[in-house]
Short mmCIF file of C-alpha atoms in Angstrom, two decimals:
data_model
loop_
_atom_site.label_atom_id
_atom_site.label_comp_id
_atom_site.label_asym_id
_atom_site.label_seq_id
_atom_site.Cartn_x
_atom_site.Cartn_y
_atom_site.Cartn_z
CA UNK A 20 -14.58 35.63 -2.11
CA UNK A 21 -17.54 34.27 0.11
CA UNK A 22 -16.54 31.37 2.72
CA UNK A 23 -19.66 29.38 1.04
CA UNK A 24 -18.14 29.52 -2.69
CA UNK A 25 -15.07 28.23 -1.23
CA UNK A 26 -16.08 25.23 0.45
CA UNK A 27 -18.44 23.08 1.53
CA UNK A 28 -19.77 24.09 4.88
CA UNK A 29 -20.23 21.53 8.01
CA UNK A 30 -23.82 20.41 6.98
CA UNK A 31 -22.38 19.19 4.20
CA UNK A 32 -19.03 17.71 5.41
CA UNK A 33 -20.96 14.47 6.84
CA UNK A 34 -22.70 13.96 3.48
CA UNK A 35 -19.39 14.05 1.59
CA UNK A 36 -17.52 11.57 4.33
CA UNK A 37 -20.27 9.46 3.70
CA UNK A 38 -20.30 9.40 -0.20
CA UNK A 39 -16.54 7.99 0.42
CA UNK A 40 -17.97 5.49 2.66
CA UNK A 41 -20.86 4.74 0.35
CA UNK A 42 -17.99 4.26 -2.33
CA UNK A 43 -16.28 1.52 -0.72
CA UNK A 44 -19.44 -0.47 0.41
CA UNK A 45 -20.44 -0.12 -3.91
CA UNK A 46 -16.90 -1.72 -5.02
CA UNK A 47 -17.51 -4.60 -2.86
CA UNK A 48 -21.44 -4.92 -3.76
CA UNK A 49 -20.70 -4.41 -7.11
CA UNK A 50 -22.63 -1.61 -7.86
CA UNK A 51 -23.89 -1.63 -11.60
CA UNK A 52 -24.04 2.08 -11.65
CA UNK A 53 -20.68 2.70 -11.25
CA UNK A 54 -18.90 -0.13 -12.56
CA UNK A 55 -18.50 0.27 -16.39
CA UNK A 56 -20.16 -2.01 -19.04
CA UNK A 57 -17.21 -2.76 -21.39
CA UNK A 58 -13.93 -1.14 -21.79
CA UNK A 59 -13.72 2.51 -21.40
CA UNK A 60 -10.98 4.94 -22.45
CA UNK A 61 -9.55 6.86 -19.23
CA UNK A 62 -10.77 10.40 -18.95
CA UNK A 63 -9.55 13.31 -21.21
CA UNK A 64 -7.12 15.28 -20.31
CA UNK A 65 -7.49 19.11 -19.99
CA UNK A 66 -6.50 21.77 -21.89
CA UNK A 67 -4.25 23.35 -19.92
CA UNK A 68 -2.05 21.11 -18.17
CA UNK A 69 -1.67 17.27 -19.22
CA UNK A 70 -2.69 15.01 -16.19
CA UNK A 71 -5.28 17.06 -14.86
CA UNK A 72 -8.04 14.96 -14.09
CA UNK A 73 -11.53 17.18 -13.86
CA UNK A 74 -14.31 15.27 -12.45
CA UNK A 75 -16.50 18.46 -11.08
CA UNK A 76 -17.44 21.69 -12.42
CA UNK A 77 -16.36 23.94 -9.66
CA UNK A 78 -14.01 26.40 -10.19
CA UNK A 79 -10.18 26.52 -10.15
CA UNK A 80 -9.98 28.48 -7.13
CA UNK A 81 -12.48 26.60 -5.38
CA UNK A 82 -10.86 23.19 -5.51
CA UNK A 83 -8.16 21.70 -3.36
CA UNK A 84 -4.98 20.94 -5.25
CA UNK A 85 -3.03 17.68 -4.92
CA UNK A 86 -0.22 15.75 -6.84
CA UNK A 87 0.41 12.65 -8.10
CA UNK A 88 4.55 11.98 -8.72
CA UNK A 89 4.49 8.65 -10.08
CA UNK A 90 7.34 6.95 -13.01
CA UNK A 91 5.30 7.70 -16.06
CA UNK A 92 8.38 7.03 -18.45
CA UNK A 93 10.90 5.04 -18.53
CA UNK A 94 11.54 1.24 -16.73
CA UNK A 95 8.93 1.39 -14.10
CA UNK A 96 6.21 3.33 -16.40
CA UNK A 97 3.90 0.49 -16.23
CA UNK A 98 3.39 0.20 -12.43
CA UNK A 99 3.43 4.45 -12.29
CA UNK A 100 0.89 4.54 -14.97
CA UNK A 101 -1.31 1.92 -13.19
CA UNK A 102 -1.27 4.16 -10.20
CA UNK A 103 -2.14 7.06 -11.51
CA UNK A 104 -4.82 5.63 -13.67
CA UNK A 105 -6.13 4.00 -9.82
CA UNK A 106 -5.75 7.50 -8.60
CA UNK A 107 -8.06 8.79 -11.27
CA UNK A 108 -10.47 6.46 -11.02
CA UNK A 109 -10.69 7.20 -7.21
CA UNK A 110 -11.20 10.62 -8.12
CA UNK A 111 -14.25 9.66 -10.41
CA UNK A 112 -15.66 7.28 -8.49
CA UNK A 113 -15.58 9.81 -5.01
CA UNK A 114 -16.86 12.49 -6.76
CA UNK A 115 -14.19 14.22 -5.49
CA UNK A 116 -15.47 17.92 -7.38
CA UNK A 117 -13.11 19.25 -4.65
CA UNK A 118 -10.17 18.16 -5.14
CA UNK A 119 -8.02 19.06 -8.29
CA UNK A 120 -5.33 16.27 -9.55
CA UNK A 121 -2.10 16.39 -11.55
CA UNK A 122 0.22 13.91 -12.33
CA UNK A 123 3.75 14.57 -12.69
CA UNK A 124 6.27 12.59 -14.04
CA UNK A 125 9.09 11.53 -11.62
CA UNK A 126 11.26 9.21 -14.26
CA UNK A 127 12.55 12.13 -15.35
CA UNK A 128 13.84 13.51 -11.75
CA UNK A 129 11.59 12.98 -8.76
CA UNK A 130 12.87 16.69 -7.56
CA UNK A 131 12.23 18.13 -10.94
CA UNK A 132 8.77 17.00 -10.59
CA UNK A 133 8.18 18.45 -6.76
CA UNK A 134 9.18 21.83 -7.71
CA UNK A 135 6.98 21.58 -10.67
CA UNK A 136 4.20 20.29 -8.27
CA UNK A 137 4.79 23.21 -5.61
CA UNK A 138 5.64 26.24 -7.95
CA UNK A 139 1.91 24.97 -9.58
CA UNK A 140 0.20 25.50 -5.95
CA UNK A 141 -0.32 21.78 -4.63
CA UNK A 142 -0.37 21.58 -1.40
CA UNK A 143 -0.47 17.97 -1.04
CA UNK A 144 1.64 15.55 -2.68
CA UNK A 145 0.93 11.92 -3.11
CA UNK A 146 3.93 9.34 -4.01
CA UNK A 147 7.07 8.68 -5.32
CA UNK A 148 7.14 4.76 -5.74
CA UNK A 149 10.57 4.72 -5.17
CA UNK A 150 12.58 5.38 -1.61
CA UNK A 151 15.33 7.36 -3.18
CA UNK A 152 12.89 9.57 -4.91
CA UNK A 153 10.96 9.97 -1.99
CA UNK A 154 14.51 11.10 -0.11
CA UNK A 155 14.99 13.11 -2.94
CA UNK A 156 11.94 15.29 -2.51
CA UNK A 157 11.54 14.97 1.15
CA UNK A 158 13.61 18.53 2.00
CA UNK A 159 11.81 20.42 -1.56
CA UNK A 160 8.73 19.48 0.14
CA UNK A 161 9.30 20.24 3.65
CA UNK A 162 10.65 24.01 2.69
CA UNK A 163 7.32 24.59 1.24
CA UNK A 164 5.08 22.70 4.43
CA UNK A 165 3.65 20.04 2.07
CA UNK A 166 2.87 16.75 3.37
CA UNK A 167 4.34 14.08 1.23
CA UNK A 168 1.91 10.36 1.45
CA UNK A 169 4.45 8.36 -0.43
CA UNK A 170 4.13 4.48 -1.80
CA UNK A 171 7.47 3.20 -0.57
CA UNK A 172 7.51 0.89 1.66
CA UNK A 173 11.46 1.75 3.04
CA UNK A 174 10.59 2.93 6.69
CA UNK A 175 13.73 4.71 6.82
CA UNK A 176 11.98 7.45 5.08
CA UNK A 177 9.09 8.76 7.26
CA UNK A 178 9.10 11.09 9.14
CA UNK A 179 9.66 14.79 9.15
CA UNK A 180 5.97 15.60 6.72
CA UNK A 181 6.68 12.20 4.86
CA UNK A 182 4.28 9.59 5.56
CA UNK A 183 4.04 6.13 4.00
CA UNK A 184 1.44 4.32 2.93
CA UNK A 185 3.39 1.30 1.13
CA UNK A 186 2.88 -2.10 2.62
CA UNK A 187 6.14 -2.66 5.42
CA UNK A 188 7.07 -6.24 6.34
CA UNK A 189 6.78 -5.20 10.41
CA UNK A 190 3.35 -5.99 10.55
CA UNK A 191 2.81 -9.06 8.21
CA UNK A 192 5.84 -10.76 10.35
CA UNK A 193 4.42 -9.78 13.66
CA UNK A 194 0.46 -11.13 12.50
CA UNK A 195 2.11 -14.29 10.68
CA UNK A 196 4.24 -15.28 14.06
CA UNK A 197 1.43 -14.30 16.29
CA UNK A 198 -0.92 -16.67 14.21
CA UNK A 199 2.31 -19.39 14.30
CA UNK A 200 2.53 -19.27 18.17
CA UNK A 201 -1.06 -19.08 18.81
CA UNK A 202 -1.15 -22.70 16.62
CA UNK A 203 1.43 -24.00 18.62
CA UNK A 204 4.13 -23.25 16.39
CA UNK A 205 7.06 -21.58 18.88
CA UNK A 206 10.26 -22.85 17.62
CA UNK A 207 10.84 -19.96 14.23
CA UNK A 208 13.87 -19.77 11.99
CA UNK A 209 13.90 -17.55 9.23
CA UNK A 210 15.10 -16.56 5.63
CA UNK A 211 15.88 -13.16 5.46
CA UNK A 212 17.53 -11.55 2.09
CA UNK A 213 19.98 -8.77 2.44
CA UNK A 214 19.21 -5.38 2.26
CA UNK A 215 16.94 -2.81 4.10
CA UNK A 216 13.61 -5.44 3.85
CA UNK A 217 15.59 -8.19 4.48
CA UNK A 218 16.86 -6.11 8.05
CA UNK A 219 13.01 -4.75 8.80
CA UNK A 220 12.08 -7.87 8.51
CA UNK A 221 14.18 -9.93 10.95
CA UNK A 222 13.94 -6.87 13.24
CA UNK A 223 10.49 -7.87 13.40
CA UNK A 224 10.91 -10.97 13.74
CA UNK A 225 12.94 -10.69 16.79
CA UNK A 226 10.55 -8.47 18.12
CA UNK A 227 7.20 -10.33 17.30
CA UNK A 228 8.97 -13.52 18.89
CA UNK A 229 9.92 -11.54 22.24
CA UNK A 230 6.59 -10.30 22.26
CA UNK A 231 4.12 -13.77 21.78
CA UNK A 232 7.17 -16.13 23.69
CA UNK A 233 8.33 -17.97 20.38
CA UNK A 234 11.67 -19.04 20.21
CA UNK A 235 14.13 -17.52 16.88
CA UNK A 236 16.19 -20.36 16.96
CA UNK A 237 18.41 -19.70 13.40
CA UNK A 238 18.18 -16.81 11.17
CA UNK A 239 19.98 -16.77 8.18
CA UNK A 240 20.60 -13.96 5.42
CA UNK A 241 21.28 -14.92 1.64
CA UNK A 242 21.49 -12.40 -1.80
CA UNK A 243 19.03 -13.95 -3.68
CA UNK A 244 21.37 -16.20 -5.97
CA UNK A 245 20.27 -19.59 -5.80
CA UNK A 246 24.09 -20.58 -4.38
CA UNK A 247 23.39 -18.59 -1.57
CA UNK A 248 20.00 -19.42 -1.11
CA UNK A 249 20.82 -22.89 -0.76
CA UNK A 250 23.65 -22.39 1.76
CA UNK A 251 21.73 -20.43 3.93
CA UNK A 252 19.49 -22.91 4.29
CA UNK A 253 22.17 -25.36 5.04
CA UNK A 254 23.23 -22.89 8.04
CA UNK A 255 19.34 -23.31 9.53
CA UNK A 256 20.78 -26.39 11.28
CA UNK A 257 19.24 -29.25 12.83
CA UNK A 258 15.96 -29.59 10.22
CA UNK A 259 13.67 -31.09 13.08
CA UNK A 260 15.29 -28.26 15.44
CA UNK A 261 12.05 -25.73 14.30
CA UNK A 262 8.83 -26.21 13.69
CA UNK A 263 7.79 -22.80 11.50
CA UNK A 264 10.14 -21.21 8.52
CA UNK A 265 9.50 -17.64 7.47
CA UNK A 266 10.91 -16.82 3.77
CA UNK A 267 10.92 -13.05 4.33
CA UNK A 268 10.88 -12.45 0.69
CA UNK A 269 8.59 -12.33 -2.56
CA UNK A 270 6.60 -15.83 -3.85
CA UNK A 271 9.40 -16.05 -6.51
CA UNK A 272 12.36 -16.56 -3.86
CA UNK A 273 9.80 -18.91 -1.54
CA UNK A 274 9.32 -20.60 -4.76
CA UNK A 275 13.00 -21.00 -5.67
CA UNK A 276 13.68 -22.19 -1.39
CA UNK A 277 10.59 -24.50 -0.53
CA UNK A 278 11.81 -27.73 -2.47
CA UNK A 279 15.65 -27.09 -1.20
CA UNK A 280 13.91 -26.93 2.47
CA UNK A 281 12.12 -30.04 2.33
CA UNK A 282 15.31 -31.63 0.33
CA UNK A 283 16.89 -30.94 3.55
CA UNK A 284 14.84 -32.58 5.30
CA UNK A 285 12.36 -29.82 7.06
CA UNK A 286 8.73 -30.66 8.01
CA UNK A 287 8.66 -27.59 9.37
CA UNK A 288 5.44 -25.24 8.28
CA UNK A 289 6.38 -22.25 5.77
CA UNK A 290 5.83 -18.78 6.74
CA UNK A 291 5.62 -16.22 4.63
CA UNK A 292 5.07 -11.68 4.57
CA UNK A 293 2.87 -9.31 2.24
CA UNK A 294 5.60 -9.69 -0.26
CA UNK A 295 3.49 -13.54 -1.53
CA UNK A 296 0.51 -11.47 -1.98
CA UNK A 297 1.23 -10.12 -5.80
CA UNK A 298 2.36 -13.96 -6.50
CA UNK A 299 -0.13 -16.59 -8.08
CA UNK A 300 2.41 -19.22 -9.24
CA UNK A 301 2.15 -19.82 -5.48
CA UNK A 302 -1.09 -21.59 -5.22
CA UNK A 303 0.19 -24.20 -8.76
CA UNK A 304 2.73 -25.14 -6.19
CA UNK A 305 2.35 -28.44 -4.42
CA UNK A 306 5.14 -27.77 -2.29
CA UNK A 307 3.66 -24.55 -1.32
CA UNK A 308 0.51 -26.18 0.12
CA UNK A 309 -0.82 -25.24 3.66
CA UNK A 310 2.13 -22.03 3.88
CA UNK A 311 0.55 -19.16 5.65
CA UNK A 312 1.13 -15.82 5.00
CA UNK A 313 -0.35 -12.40 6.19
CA UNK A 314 -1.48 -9.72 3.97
CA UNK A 315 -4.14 -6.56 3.21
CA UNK A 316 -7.39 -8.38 2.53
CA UNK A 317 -8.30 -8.63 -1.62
CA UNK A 318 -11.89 -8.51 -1.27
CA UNK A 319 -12.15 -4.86 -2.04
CA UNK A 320 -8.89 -5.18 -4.35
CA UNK A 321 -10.70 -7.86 -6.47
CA UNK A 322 -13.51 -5.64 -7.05
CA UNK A 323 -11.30 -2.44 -7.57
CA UNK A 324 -9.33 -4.87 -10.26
CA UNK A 325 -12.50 -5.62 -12.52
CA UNK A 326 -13.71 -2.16 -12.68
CA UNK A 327 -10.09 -1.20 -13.64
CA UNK A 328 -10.09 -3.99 -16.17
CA UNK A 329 -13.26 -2.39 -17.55
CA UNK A 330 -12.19 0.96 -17.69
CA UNK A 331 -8.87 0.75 -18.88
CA UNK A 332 -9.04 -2.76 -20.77
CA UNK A 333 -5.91 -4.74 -18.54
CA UNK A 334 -5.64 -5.66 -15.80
CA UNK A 335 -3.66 -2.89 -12.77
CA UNK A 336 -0.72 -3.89 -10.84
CA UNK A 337 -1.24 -4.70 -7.44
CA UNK A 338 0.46 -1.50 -6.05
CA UNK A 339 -2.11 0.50 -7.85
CA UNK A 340 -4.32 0.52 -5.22
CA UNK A 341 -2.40 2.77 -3.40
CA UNK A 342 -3.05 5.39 -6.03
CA UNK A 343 -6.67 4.45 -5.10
CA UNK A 344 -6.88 4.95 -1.48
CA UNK A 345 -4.27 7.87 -1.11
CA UNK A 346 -6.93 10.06 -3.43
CA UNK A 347 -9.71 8.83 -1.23
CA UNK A 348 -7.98 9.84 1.82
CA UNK A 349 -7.46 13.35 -0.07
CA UNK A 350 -11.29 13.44 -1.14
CA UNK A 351 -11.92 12.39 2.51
CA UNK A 352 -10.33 15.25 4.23
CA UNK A 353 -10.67 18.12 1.51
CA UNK A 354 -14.14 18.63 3.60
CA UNK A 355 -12.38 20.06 6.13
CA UNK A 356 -9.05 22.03 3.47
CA UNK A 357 -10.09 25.10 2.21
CA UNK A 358 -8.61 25.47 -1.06
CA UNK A 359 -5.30 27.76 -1.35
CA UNK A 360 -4.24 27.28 2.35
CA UNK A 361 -1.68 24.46 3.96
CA UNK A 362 -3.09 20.94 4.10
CA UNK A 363 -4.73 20.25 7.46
CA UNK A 364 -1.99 18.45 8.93
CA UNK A 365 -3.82 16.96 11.90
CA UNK A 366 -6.24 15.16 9.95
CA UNK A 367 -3.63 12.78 8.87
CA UNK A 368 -3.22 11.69 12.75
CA UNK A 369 -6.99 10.32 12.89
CA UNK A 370 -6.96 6.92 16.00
CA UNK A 371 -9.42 6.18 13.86
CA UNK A 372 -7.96 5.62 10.27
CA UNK A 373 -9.54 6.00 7.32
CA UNK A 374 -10.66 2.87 4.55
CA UNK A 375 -9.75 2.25 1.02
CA UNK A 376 -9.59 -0.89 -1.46
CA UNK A 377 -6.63 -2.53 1.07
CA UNK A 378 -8.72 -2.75 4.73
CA UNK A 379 -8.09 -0.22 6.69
CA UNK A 380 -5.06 2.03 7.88
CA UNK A 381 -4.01 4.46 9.92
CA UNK A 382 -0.87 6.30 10.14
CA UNK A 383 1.10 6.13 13.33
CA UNK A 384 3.18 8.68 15.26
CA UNK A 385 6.23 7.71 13.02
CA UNK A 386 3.92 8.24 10.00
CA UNK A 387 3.96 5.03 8.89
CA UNK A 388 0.67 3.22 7.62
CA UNK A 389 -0.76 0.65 10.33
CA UNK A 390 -3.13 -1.84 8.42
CA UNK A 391 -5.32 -4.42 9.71
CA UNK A 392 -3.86 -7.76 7.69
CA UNK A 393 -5.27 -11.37 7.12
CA UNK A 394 -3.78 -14.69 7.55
CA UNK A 395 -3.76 -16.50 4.17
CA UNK A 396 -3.63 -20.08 3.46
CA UNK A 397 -2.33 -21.77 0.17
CA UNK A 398 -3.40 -24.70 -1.30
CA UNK A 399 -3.39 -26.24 -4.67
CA UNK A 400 -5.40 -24.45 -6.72
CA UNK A 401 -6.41 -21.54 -5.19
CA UNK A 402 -5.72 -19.58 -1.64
CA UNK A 403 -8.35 -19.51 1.38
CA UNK A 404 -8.33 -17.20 4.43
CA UNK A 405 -7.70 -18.96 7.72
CA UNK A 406 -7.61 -15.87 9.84
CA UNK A 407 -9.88 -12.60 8.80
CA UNK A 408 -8.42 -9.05 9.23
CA UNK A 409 -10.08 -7.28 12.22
CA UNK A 410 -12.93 -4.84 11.32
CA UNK A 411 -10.89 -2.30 12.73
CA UNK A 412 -8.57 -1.04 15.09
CA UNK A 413 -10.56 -1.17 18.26
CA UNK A 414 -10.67 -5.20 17.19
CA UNK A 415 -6.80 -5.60 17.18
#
């Protein structure tokens, strides 16, 4: 077969870089010619293989061949399904004609669905959610040479062709204490839960405090029961002994702690990670008002959130966006993947990162995603940004 019915060739590798580019600047304009008019049904599926999503006309052979292992059955078939309708959408929206997507079902056994994946030719896989899945398909994967770009956000998993792109708690702690100190807020204690984000995250903390010359003065651990919870506040100590609290958990738990904090007689400002992002009960919260947090900007998001709305008629989970970007990263580099051979490994090292609906990110040596973040502020009624996310990472 000729090189030039394979692939695109380098005159037109610029043009299809900047059609991704072009992409992102439409979701946040708004662009009326690709944001549907009223509710749309999601595309057909093809005759041959259920979750195949076809955007182009090009050939089978001619078409760069990645999959999607999301939960599309069982408990957490909701947030997998929102993902993989985000992936296709990216898909449409890119005009990705090179790229060929399948979804595969990982509720029914996340290394059933790898094989699957690799015995059908992809050479790229994108997902599982869930850490253990990801562990589970992490040698299948490796045996073969294909990269995995999961959404888990366990760190304890990359490495070794596995590279995450779920949102970690290292780098909202270390932006949210840098912003604390930089206020004149040096004296931290913290609320950590147990288990592997509750241990990332005070690692962190430790770290980001060494780092600016802040002051982790108590740290206490709790398992989420509100007995415990309240205890381990009681173990903070002396309430006018810090001057900055980080709840290193989601806006339900911050929720659940804030009024036992300031029962105990705390002035001291709330802190809080990524996790507060996905929760609006925050901002109905009086006791909640003027908390910071750090998190992936939702400018893009909010934009990527309608036209999902449109299309599929409700509303995506937040996570979905990772479906989103992942496939635009794929679109992004199948310029340079000829289809049929190993996926180009070195592309996924770029200094420079790439962009998608969450800011952008970059993965680093340990093939973890680095994202420029925000610092958020809440207030009754509605939450403002105090501190933008760089432009990029020359800015950081």
């Amino acid at each position: 077969m000729a090189e030039a019915l394979v692939k695109p060739q380098p005159a037109m590798r610029a043009t299809m870089k900047r059609a991704v580019s072009l992409l992102l600047a439409a979701l946040l304009a708004g662009c009326s010619t690709m944001v549907p008019k009223g509710p749309q049904q999601a595309p057909p599926p093809p005759t041959k293989q259920p979750g195949t999503t076809q955007p182009g006309r090009l050939p089978e052979d001619q078409r760069d061949r990645v999959a999607v292992l999301v939960p599309l059955s069982g408990p957490e078939a909701g947030i997998g399904q929102s993902i993989a309708n985000a992936a296709n959408m990216a898909l449409i929206d890119s005009g990705g004609q090179g790229v060929r997507l399948t979804m595969y079902d990982t509720a029914t056994g996340a290394a059933m669905a790898a094989q699957k994946a690799l015995s059908e030719g992809n050479k790229l896989i994108l997902g599982p959610l869930l850490s253990d899945d990801v562990r589970a398909i992490a040698p299948i994967a490796a045996a073969q040479h294909v990269p995995v770009v999961a959404f888990s956000n366990d760190v304890s998993v990359a490495g070794s062709g596995i590279y995450l792109l779920g949102f970690t708690p290292t780098e909202s702690v270390d932006r949210i204490v840098s912003y604390a100190k930089e206020r004149g807020l040096g004296r931290l204690a913290a609320l950590v839960p147990n288990g592997v984000y509750g241990r990332r995250a005070s690692n962190a903390m430790l770290r980001a405090a060494e780092n600016t010359g802040a002051t982790v003065v108590s740290m206490q651990s709790f398992d989420r029961s509100p007995a415990s919870l309240t205890t381990a506040i009681k173990r903070l100590g002396d309430p006018k002994g810090y001057d900055a609290l980080l709840i290193a958990d989601n806006g339900r738990i911050a929720l659940a702690a804030a009024p036992l904090v300031r029962k105990s007689g705390s002035a001291a400002k709330l802190l809080g990670t990524e996790l507060w992002n996905t929760e609006p009960q925050l901002a109905a919260s009086k006791v909640m008002s003027g908390a910071w947090f750090a998190a992936v900007s939702d400018g893009l998001y909010s934009q990527f959130a309608g036209k999902y709305r449109a299309r599929f008629g409700k509303g995506p989970y937040r996570l979905s966006s990772l479906g989103y970007d992942s496939v635009l990263l794929a679109v992004r580099i199948s310029a340079d993947w000829r289809p049929g051979t190993d996926f180009p490994l070195d592309r996924l090292a770029d200094k420079g990162g790439f962009s998608g609906v969450d800011g952008a990110f970059r993965f680093d040596r340990d093939g973890i995603a680095e994202r420029v973040l925000e610092v958020k502020q809440i207030g009754m009624g509605g939450v403002t940004v105090v501190s933008p996310a760089p432009q990029g990472f020359g800015d950081q």
